[in-house]
Each structure stands twice: as structure tokens, then as C-alpha cells.
Short mmCIF file of C-alpha atoms in Angstrom, two decimals:
data_model
loop_
_atom_site.label_atom_id
_atom_site.label_comp_id
_atom_site.label_asym_id
_atom_site.label_seq_id
_atom_site.Cartn_x
_atom_site.Cartn_y
_atom_site.Cartn_z
CA UNK K 708 -12.05 -11.34 46.86
CA UNK K 709 -10.31 -11.60 43.57
CA UNK K 710 -12.96 -13.31 41.66
CA UNK K 711 -11.02 -15.43 38.42
CA UNK K 712 -11.84 -18.07 35.97
CA UNK K 713 -9.43 -20.44 37.77
CA UNK K 714 -6.66 -19.85 35.07
CA UNK K 715 -3.83 -18.89 36.44
CA UNK K 716 -0.88 -16.10 34.39
CA UNK K 717 0.97 -17.65 32.09
CA UNK K 718 -2.02 -19.85 31.44
CA UNK K 719 -2.43 -21.31 27.43
CA UNK K 720 -5.59 -20.60 27.69
CA UNK K 721 -5.85 -17.15 29.53
CA UNK K 722 -3.26 -16.34 26.62
CA UNK K 723 -5.78 -16.78 23.61
CA UNK K 724 -8.67 -16.07 25.23
CA UNK K 725 -7.07 -12.50 25.84
CA UNK K 726 -5.82 -12.01 22.08
CA UNK K 727 -8.99 -13.73 20.62
CA UNK K 728 -10.32 -10.04 21.78
CA UNK K 729 -8.07 -8.75 18.79
CA UNK K 730 -9.83 -11.47 16.44
CA UNK K 731 -13.18 -9.89 18.14
CA UNK K 732 -12.24 -6.05 17.82
CA UNK K 733 -9.86 -5.76 14.76
CA UNK K 734 -12.46 -5.69 12.40
CA UNK K 735 -13.44 -1.93 13.33
CA UNK K 736 -9.65 -0.32 12.54
CA UNK K 737 -9.30 -3.01 9.10
CA UNK K 738 -13.43 -2.07 7.45
CA UNK K 739 -14.61 0.10 9.60
CA UNK K 740 -11.56 2.94 10.29
CA UNK K 741 -8.99 2.18 7.00
CA UNK K 742 -11.34 -0.08 4.37
CA UNK K 743 -15.38 0.14 3.86
CA UNK K 744 -16.93 2.30 5.10
CA UNK K 745 -14.00 5.75 4.41
CA UNK K 746 -14.73 3.85 0.88
CA UNK K 747 -18.38 4.38 1.18
CA UNK K 748 -18.52 7.78 2.81
CA UNK K 749 -16.29 9.45 0.33
CA UNK K 750 -18.86 8.05 -2.44
CA UNK K 751 -22.12 8.16 -0.67
CA UNK K 752 -20.96 12.36 0.12
CA UNK K 753 -20.05 13.11 -3.67
CA UNK K 754 -24.05 12.30 -4.06
CA UNK K 755 -25.47 15.21 -2.01
CA UNK K 756 -26.67 17.34 -4.11
CA UNK K 757 -24.73 20.38 -2.08
CA UNK K 758 -21.51 18.92 -3.22
CA UNK K 759 -22.48 18.87 -7.32
CA UNK K 760 -23.34 21.82 -6.41
CA UNK K 761 -20.32 23.60 -4.62
CA UNK K 762 -18.22 20.43 -4.01
CA UNK K 763 -18.78 21.42 -0.74
CA UNK K 764 -21.83 19.35 2.08
CA UNK K 765 -23.27 20.91 5.07
CA UNK K 766 -23.27 20.31 8.97
CA UNK K 767 -23.76 22.23 12.19
CA UNK K 768 -24.62 25.36 9.95
CA UNK K 769 -21.41 25.19 8.54
CA UNK K 770 -20.02 24.18 4.02
CA UNK K 771 -17.70 21.66 4.97
CA UNK K 772 -15.54 19.66 2.81
CA UNK K 773 -16.18 15.98 3.04
CA UNK K 774 -12.54 15.03 3.55
CA UNK K 775 -12.07 18.57 6.01
CA UNK K 776 -15.09 17.20 7.98
CA UNK K 777 -14.41 13.58 8.65
CA UNK K 778 -10.76 14.85 9.33
CA UNK K 779 -12.40 16.94 12.05
CA UNK K 780 -14.39 14.24 13.40
CA UNK K 781 -11.56 12.04 14.28
CA UNK K 782 -9.32 14.72 15.72
CA UNK K 783 -12.68 14.79 17.75
CA UNK K 784 -13.01 11.69 19.14
CA UNK K 785 -9.72 11.26 19.30
CA UNK K 786 -9.15 14.27 22.30
CA UNK K 787 -11.91 12.54 23.70
CA UNK K 788 -10.40 9.25 23.42
CA UNK K 789 -6.98 11.17 25.09
CA UNK K 790 -9.34 13.04 27.62
CA UNK K 791 -10.98 10.15 29.66
CA UNK K 792 -8.82 8.06 29.03
CA UNK K 793 -6.08 8.36 31.99
CA UNK K 794 -9.65 9.14 34.40
CA UNK K 795 -11.64 5.91 33.22
CA UNK K 796 -7.89 4.17 34.20
CA UNK K 797 -7.75 5.42 37.22
CA UNK K 798 -11.04 4.01 38.49
CA UNK K 799 -10.34 0.72 36.70
CA UNK K 800 -7.04 0.33 39.15
CA UNK K 801 -8.95 1.71 41.76
CA UNK K 802 -11.67 -0.09 41.94
CA UNK K 803 -9.85 -3.63 40.06
CA UNK K 804 -12.82 -3.78 37.06
CA UNK K 805 -11.59 -3.51 33.64
CA UNK K 806 -14.06 -5.63 32.75
CA UNK K 807 -16.95 -3.98 33.40
CA UNK K 808 -15.32 -0.96 30.93
CA UNK K 809 -13.62 -3.68 28.34
CA UNK K 810 -17.42 -4.50 27.99
CA UNK K 811 -18.88 -0.91 28.16
CA UNK K 812 -16.50 0.37 25.56
CA UNK K 813 -16.73 -2.98 23.29
CA UNK K 814 -20.81 -2.34 23.48
CA UNK K 815 -20.44 1.59 22.44
CA UNK K 816 -18.17 0.79 19.67
CA UNK K 817 -20.23 -2.60 17.89
CA UNK K 818 -23.82 -0.84 18.64
CA UNK K 819 -22.39 2.53 16.65
CA UNK K 820 -20.78 0.38 13.94
CA UNK K 821 -24.12 -1.15 13.42
CA UNK K 822 -26.34 2.29 13.81
CA UNK K 823 -23.83 3.39 10.69
CA UNK K 824 -26.64 0.95 8.53
CA UNK K 825 -28.82 4.36 8.98
CA UNK K 826 -26.59 6.83 7.28
CA UNK K 827 -27.73 6.55 3.21
CA UNK K 828 -27.83 10.00 2.06
CA UNK K 829 -27.46 14.16 3.40
CA UNK K 830 -30.45 14.23 5.54
CA UNK K 831 -28.77 11.70 7.79
CA UNK K 832 -25.00 12.86 7.47
CA UNK K 833 -25.59 13.41 11.52
CA UNK K 834 -26.08 9.95 12.40
CA UNK K 835 -22.90 8.95 10.06
CA UNK K 836 -20.44 11.44 11.88
CA UNK K 837 -22.14 10.86 15.25
CA UNK K 838 -21.43 7.57 15.41
CA UNK K 839 -17.96 7.06 13.65
CA UNK K 840 -16.87 9.77 17.11
CA UNK K 841 -19.05 7.40 19.05
CA UNK K 842 -17.25 4.55 17.32
CA UNK K 843 -13.69 5.36 17.96
CA UNK K 844 -14.71 5.96 21.34
CA UNK K 845 -15.82 2.35 21.83
CA UNK K 846 -12.78 0.99 19.79
CA UNK K 847 -10.08 3.18 21.19
CA UNK K 848 -11.78 2.78 25.05
CA UNK K 849 -11.95 -0.47 24.77
CA UNK K 850 -8.53 -1.07 23.36
CA UNK K 851 -6.77 0.87 27.32
CA UNK K 852 -8.49 -1.57 28.65
CA UNK K 853 -7.81 -4.97 27.05
CA UNK K 854 -4.35 -3.45 27.09
CA UNK K 855 -3.91 -3.77 30.43
CA UNK K 856 -4.84 -7.04 30.98
CA UNK K 857 -1.34 -7.94 29.32
CA UNK K 858 0.08 -8.05 32.78
CA UNK K 859 -2.48 -9.97 33.84
CA UNK K 860 -2.75 -12.97 31.82
CA UNK K 861 1.33 -13.22 30.72
CA UNK K 862 4.01 -13.48 32.79
CA UNK K 863 7.09 -10.73 31.02
CA UNK K 864 8.57 -12.88 29.31
CA UNK K 865 5.94 -13.77 27.48
CA UNK K 866 4.40 -10.75 26.97
CA UNK K 867 6.02 -9.83 23.38
CA UNK K 868 5.26 -13.28 21.94
CA UNK K 869 1.46 -12.94 23.70
CA UNK K 870 1.39 -9.21 22.33
CA UNK K 871 2.07 -10.39 19.00
CA UNK K 872 -0.61 -12.95 18.81
CA UNK K 873 -2.77 -10.60 19.50
CA UNK K 874 -1.80 -8.86 16.54
CA UNK K 875 -1.71 -11.78 14.61
CA UNK K 876 -5.03 -12.91 15.68
CA UNK K 877 -6.76 -9.30 14.60
CA UNK K 878 -4.72 -9.28 11.11
CA UNK K 879 -6.16 -12.78 10.08
CA UNK K 880 -9.60 -12.28 11.77
CA UNK K 881 -9.86 -9.45 9.78
CA UNK K 882 -8.85 -10.36 6.77
CA UNK K 883 -11.53 -13.21 6.98
CA UNK K 884 -14.32 -10.34 7.92
CA UNK K 885 -12.94 -8.05 4.79
CA UNK K 886 -13.31 -10.75 2.57
CA UNK K 887 -16.70 -11.51 3.43
CA UNK K 888 -17.70 -7.98 3.08
CA UNK K 889 -15.97 -7.59 0.02
CA UNK K 890 -17.60 -10.55 -1.80
CA UNK K 891 -21.01 -8.98 -0.31
CA UNK K 892 -20.87 -5.89 -2.15
CA UNK K 893 -18.98 -7.25 -5.91
CA UNK K 894 -21.42 -9.46 -5.62
CA UNK K 895 -24.53 -7.66 -4.50
CA UNK K 896 -27.47 -8.92 -6.19
CA UNK K 897 -26.45 -12.68 -5.80
CA UNK K 898 -26.75 -12.31 -1.27
CA UNK K 899 -29.80 -10.88 -2.32
CA UNK K 900 -29.21 -6.69 -2.56
CA UNK K 901 -30.43 -3.89 -4.55
CA UNK K 902 -28.16 -2.07 -5.06
CA UNK K 903 -23.81 -2.03 -3.74
CA UNK K 904 -24.89 0.40 -1.14
CA UNK K 905 -27.51 -1.60 0.54
CA UNK K 906 -24.81 -4.11 0.78
CA UNK K 907 -21.94 -1.85 2.43
CA UNK K 908 -24.40 -0.86 4.64
CA UNK K 909 -24.96 -5.04 5.98
CA UNK K 910 -22.17 -5.33 6.58
CA UNK K 911 -21.73 -2.48 9.13
CA UNK K 912 -24.21 -4.73 10.90
CA UNK K 913 -22.00 -7.70 10.32
CA UNK K 914 -18.97 -5.72 11.27
CA UNK K 915 -20.78 -4.94 14.82
CA UNK K 916 -22.39 -8.24 15.18
CA UNK K 917 -18.70 -9.90 14.73
CA UNK K 918 -17.09 -7.35 17.48
CA UNK K 919 -19.66 -8.07 20.10
CA UNK K 920 -19.72 -11.90 19.33
CA UNK K 921 -16.60 -12.90 19.77
CA UNK K 922 -15.49 -10.84 22.16
CA UNK K 923 -17.55 -12.54 24.19
CA UNK K 924 -14.57 -15.92 24.41
CA UNK K 925 -12.66 -13.43 25.55
CA UNK K 926 -15.15 -12.00 28.38
CA UNK K 927 -15.10 -15.92 29.92
CA UNK K 928 -12.25 -16.40 30.26
CA UNK K 929 -10.77 -13.00 31.35
CA UNK K 930 -10.19 -12.00 36.03
CA UNK K 931 -13.42 -10.49 36.69
CA UNK K 932 -12.08 -8.76 39.58
CA UNK K 933 -8.18 -8.14 40.39
CA UNK K 934 -9.66 -5.94 43.51
CA UNK K 935 -12.88 -4.71 44.84
CA UNK K 936 -13.17 -1.40 46.20
CA UNK K 937 -16.18 1.08 46.86
CA UNK K 938 -14.65 4.64 47.00
CA UNK K 939 -16.28 6.46 49.25
CA UNK K 940 -15.65 9.70 47.77
CA UNK K 941 -17.28 9.03 44.38
CA UNK K 942 -16.09 7.52 41.28
CA UNK K 943 -14.16 10.41 39.67
CA UNK K 944 -12.55 11.87 42.22
CA UNK K 945 -10.31 8.12 43.38
CA UNK K 946 -10.08 8.32 39.02
CA UNK K 947 -8.46 11.63 39.44
CA UNK K 948 -6.60 10.44 42.88
CA UNK K 949 -5.07 7.79 41.17
CA UNK K 950 -3.91 9.61 38.27
CA UNK K 951 -2.37 12.45 40.67
CA UNK K 952 -0.20 9.51 41.59
CA UNK K 953 0.82 9.05 38.45
CA UNK K 954 0.94 11.89 37.84
CA UNK K 955 3.64 12.97 40.52
CA UNK K 956 5.79 9.62 40.11
CA UNK K 957 5.82 10.42 36.38
CA UNK K 958 8.24 13.62 37.52
CA UNK K 959 10.50 11.24 38.73
CA UNK K 960 11.43 8.72 35.75
CA UNK K 961 12.91 11.41 33.10
CA UNK K 962 12.60 9.01 30.57
CA UNK K 963 9.19 7.54 30.54
CA UNK K 964 7.87 11.32 30.41
CA UNK K 965 10.15 11.37 27.07
CA UNK K 966 8.93 8.89 25.98
CA UNK K 967 4.51 8.56 26.51
CA UNK K 968 5.55 12.54 24.76
CA UNK K 969 7.22 10.32 21.84
CA UNK K 970 4.45 7.87 21.54
CA UNK K 971 1.72 10.77 21.40
CA UNK K 972 3.26 12.43 18.25
CA UNK K 973 4.49 8.55 16.20
CA UNK K 974 0.55 7.40 17.39
CA UNK K 975 -1.38 10.27 16.43
CA UNK K 976 0.94 9.71 12.88
CA UNK K 977 0.23 6.40 12.83
CA UNK K 978 -3.75 6.93 13.00
CA UNK K 979 -4.41 9.75 10.92
CA UNK K 980 -2.56 7.60 8.11
CA UNK K 981 -4.77 4.68 8.71
CA UNK K 982 -7.82 6.92 9.19
CA UNK K 983 -7.96 8.99 5.86
CA UNK K 984 -5.60 6.37 3.57
CA UNK K 985 -9.11 5.46 2.10
CA UNK K 986 -10.54 8.33 1.16
CA UNK K 987 -7.48 10.10 -0.09
CA UNK K 988 -6.92 6.72 -1.88
CA UNK K 989 -10.64 7.02 -3.19
CA UNK K 990 -11.48 10.47 -3.66
CA UNK K 991 -7.71 12.15 -4.34
CA UNK K 992 -6.40 9.10 -6.36
CA UNK K 993 -9.31 7.99 -7.57
CA UNK K 994 -8.65 4.35 -7.71
CA UNK K 995 -11.51 1.97 -8.63
CA UNK K 996 -13.79 1.02 -4.74
CA UNK K 997 -12.79 -2.88 -5.40
CA UNK K 998 -9.34 -1.67 -6.31
CA UNK K 999 -8.57 0.04 -3.40
CA UNK K 1000 -9.71 -2.25 -1.19
CA UNK K 1001 -7.76 -5.31 -2.57
CA UNK K 1002 -4.70 -3.07 -1.95
CA UNK K 1003 -5.69 -2.87 1.35
CA UNK K 1004 -6.35 -6.33 1.84
CA UNK K 1005 -2.68 -7.02 0.76
CA UNK K 1006 -1.12 -4.86 2.97
CA UNK K 1007 -2.98 -7.15 6.03
CA UNK K 1008 -1.69 -10.19 4.81
CA UNK K 1009 1.90 -8.58 4.60
CA UNK K 1010 1.33 -7.04 8.43
CA UNK K 1011 0.76 -10.85 9.40
CA UNK K 1012 3.64 -11.38 8.30
CA UNK K 1013 5.25 -8.13 9.93
CA UNK K 1014 4.25 -8.99 13.51
CA UNK K 1015 5.51 -12.41 13.56
CA UNK K 1016 8.92 -11.16 11.92
CA UNK K 1017 8.78 -7.79 14.51
CA UNK K 1018 7.81 -10.15 17.50
CA UNK K 1019 11.19 -12.38 16.47
CA UNK K 1020 13.42 -9.56 16.35
CA UNK K 1021 12.12 -7.84 19.34
CA UNK K 1022 12.63 -11.09 21.18
CA UNK K 1023 16.24 -11.08 19.72
CA UNK K 1024 17.30 -8.02 19.48
CA UNK K 1025 15.41 -5.59 22.01
CA UNK K 1026 12.09 -3.27 22.34
CA UNK K 1027 13.91 -0.35 21.65
CA UNK K 1028 15.89 -2.12 18.18
CA UNK K 1029 12.54 -3.04 16.86
CA UNK K 1030 10.41 -0.27 16.90
CA UNK K 1031 13.48 2.18 15.28
CA UNK K 1032 13.83 -0.33 12.01
CA UNK K 1033 9.95 0.16 12.57
CA UNK K 1034 9.67 3.93 12.42
CA UNK K 1035 13.05 3.72 9.39
CA UNK K 1036 10.44 1.28 7.32
CA UNK K 1037 7.74 3.86 7.66
CA UNK K 1038 9.31 6.95 7.47
CA UNK K 1039 10.84 5.77 4.46
CA UNK K 1040 7.81 4.49 2.88
CA UNK K 1041 5.51 7.33 3.32
CA UNK K 1042 8.71 10.55 2.00
#
């Protein structure tokens, strides 16, 4: 028998609770992936003695350009996520315990972000790299199971609007926290910090606590289990079995295969820009940190209206038209 919270699909309270996870976790996307951490990483690595001498930094016995090292770090954890997500999704589908996986990855990501506080110099570079990997796995792993809940909280005709609501709440929450973090960094002495670097490291703790704390609101309302099955041959075997079923069915849907391949390349492009924009602006363009964060903040305000507008475009003209318009805009902007 499925355990529920007493809220039916389509219930406003259930939808709001689901969307609120975007409020909780989007601070990772903005503060950690795009704004504060990339700029902090670029600034800290440039102060390494090895960088001042050769413009490279040592890691795992090899000399790296700091931007290149971060690029490979991001690629590495995204590869891990791409490999484990289908398997974990299969396990969750079989056992009906999406909420447990969501909680695990949220905990992994939020605690990893808090741990970034200890990345402050050349001797602790390994902490920064390791926790960048684990926080990324935590974030994207949780997103897999968060998105999987959408069909359980909203009816098909509601899902576009509900998804847009999640994005809007995510933008608002992340903007609010970024403003707080920016104030802490710019006026660090007012907040009682010795340096801007120390204030920045404190913001990592704030982000982790924000994510983990507000996620509890979502946990209390989401269905606990759609069904409960204990695998006879182990969870991993069951996960691969469910994945095999999906792969077999996928062979009969040429359009779906094309979509998944296209989405892969689309997602890679978007995530590359998101993760590397802050480092590029700081290292290559030489923009002052406060100006760069301000520009990123402005983009988030625009994104709020974008999410709202495109939910209306999707409703009026269909998802495919909305997607085409979005991709055209991206292509024009980044030419």
C-alpha cells in the first residue's frame, strides 16, 4: 500500500511543496555554479605561488591551467551523473523510493557545499576539487528524482505551468540569497569578517544550510512511496533490469531516441555556459568581481520573466514552438 501525505495529485499544497524544492536547490545553480564560487576559485588559484611562477597549478602530479582543471572537474562529475542516473532511476522505479534518493543526493550536495568553506589555499585545493565533484553529483542526482515527481503531483494539463512555477520560485530564492551573499562579501567588515575571502567562504555554509533546510518543506508533502517492492536479486540488479526494459521499449520509438540524443547535446552546451561563465568573465575579461556578480544577478531577474513568458508561449503554441524560439535566442546571443 502506498504511503501518502493525504494530498491528491493536482492539490495546490502539493504543487507548491514540489515547486519549493526549486527555491531550495537553485541557490546551488546560481551561487555555487555561476556566481560566487567560480569567481572565488579563479581568485584563490591566481594567488597560488605556483601560479605566480608558471601560471599553472599542480594537482595529482600534473600542472594545470586553473580554468582547464575546473573544466575537467565539471566534465568528470557530469559523466558520473550521466552514468549513475539511469541506474538509480531504475532502482527508484522498481522500489518506489524516489524520496529516499532525493534526500540522499540533497544531503550529499548540501554538505559538500558547506565543506567548501575549508578550501582556502594551495594546500586545500584537493578539497575544493573533490567537493565540487560531490556537490555537482548531489545537485544533479537530486534533480533526477525531483523531476520524476512531477507526474505524481500534477495532472498533464497542469505540468507546464507547474514546471514554470518551480523555475520562477528557484530564480526568486536564488536571487534573494545571492543578494545576501553579495552584501556579506562587499561589506565583510560590517558583518564582522576579516577579509572578503572569509566572507565568501561563509556564504558557502549559508548556501548549504539554505538548500538542506528549505528542502524539508518539500519532503513533508511529497508522496513517500508509490509502491514498495523488495528486490530478490539486489537493488543494483533490479535497477539494471528496469533500465533494460526502458532500452528495449526505446528501440520502438525513433522520435524519442532522436529527442534524447538532441537533449544530451543541448544540455551539455547549456551547462558548459552556466559553469564557465563566471570563470570566463573573471579570468579572461577581467571584470571586477562585484560587477560580474551584478551582471549575473541581472540575468536572473530577466530569467524570472522568461520562465513566465515561455510557459504562456508553450500553452498557446505548444512545447516544440517554445523550445525552438528558446534555442534560436540562445544561438543568437552566443554567436
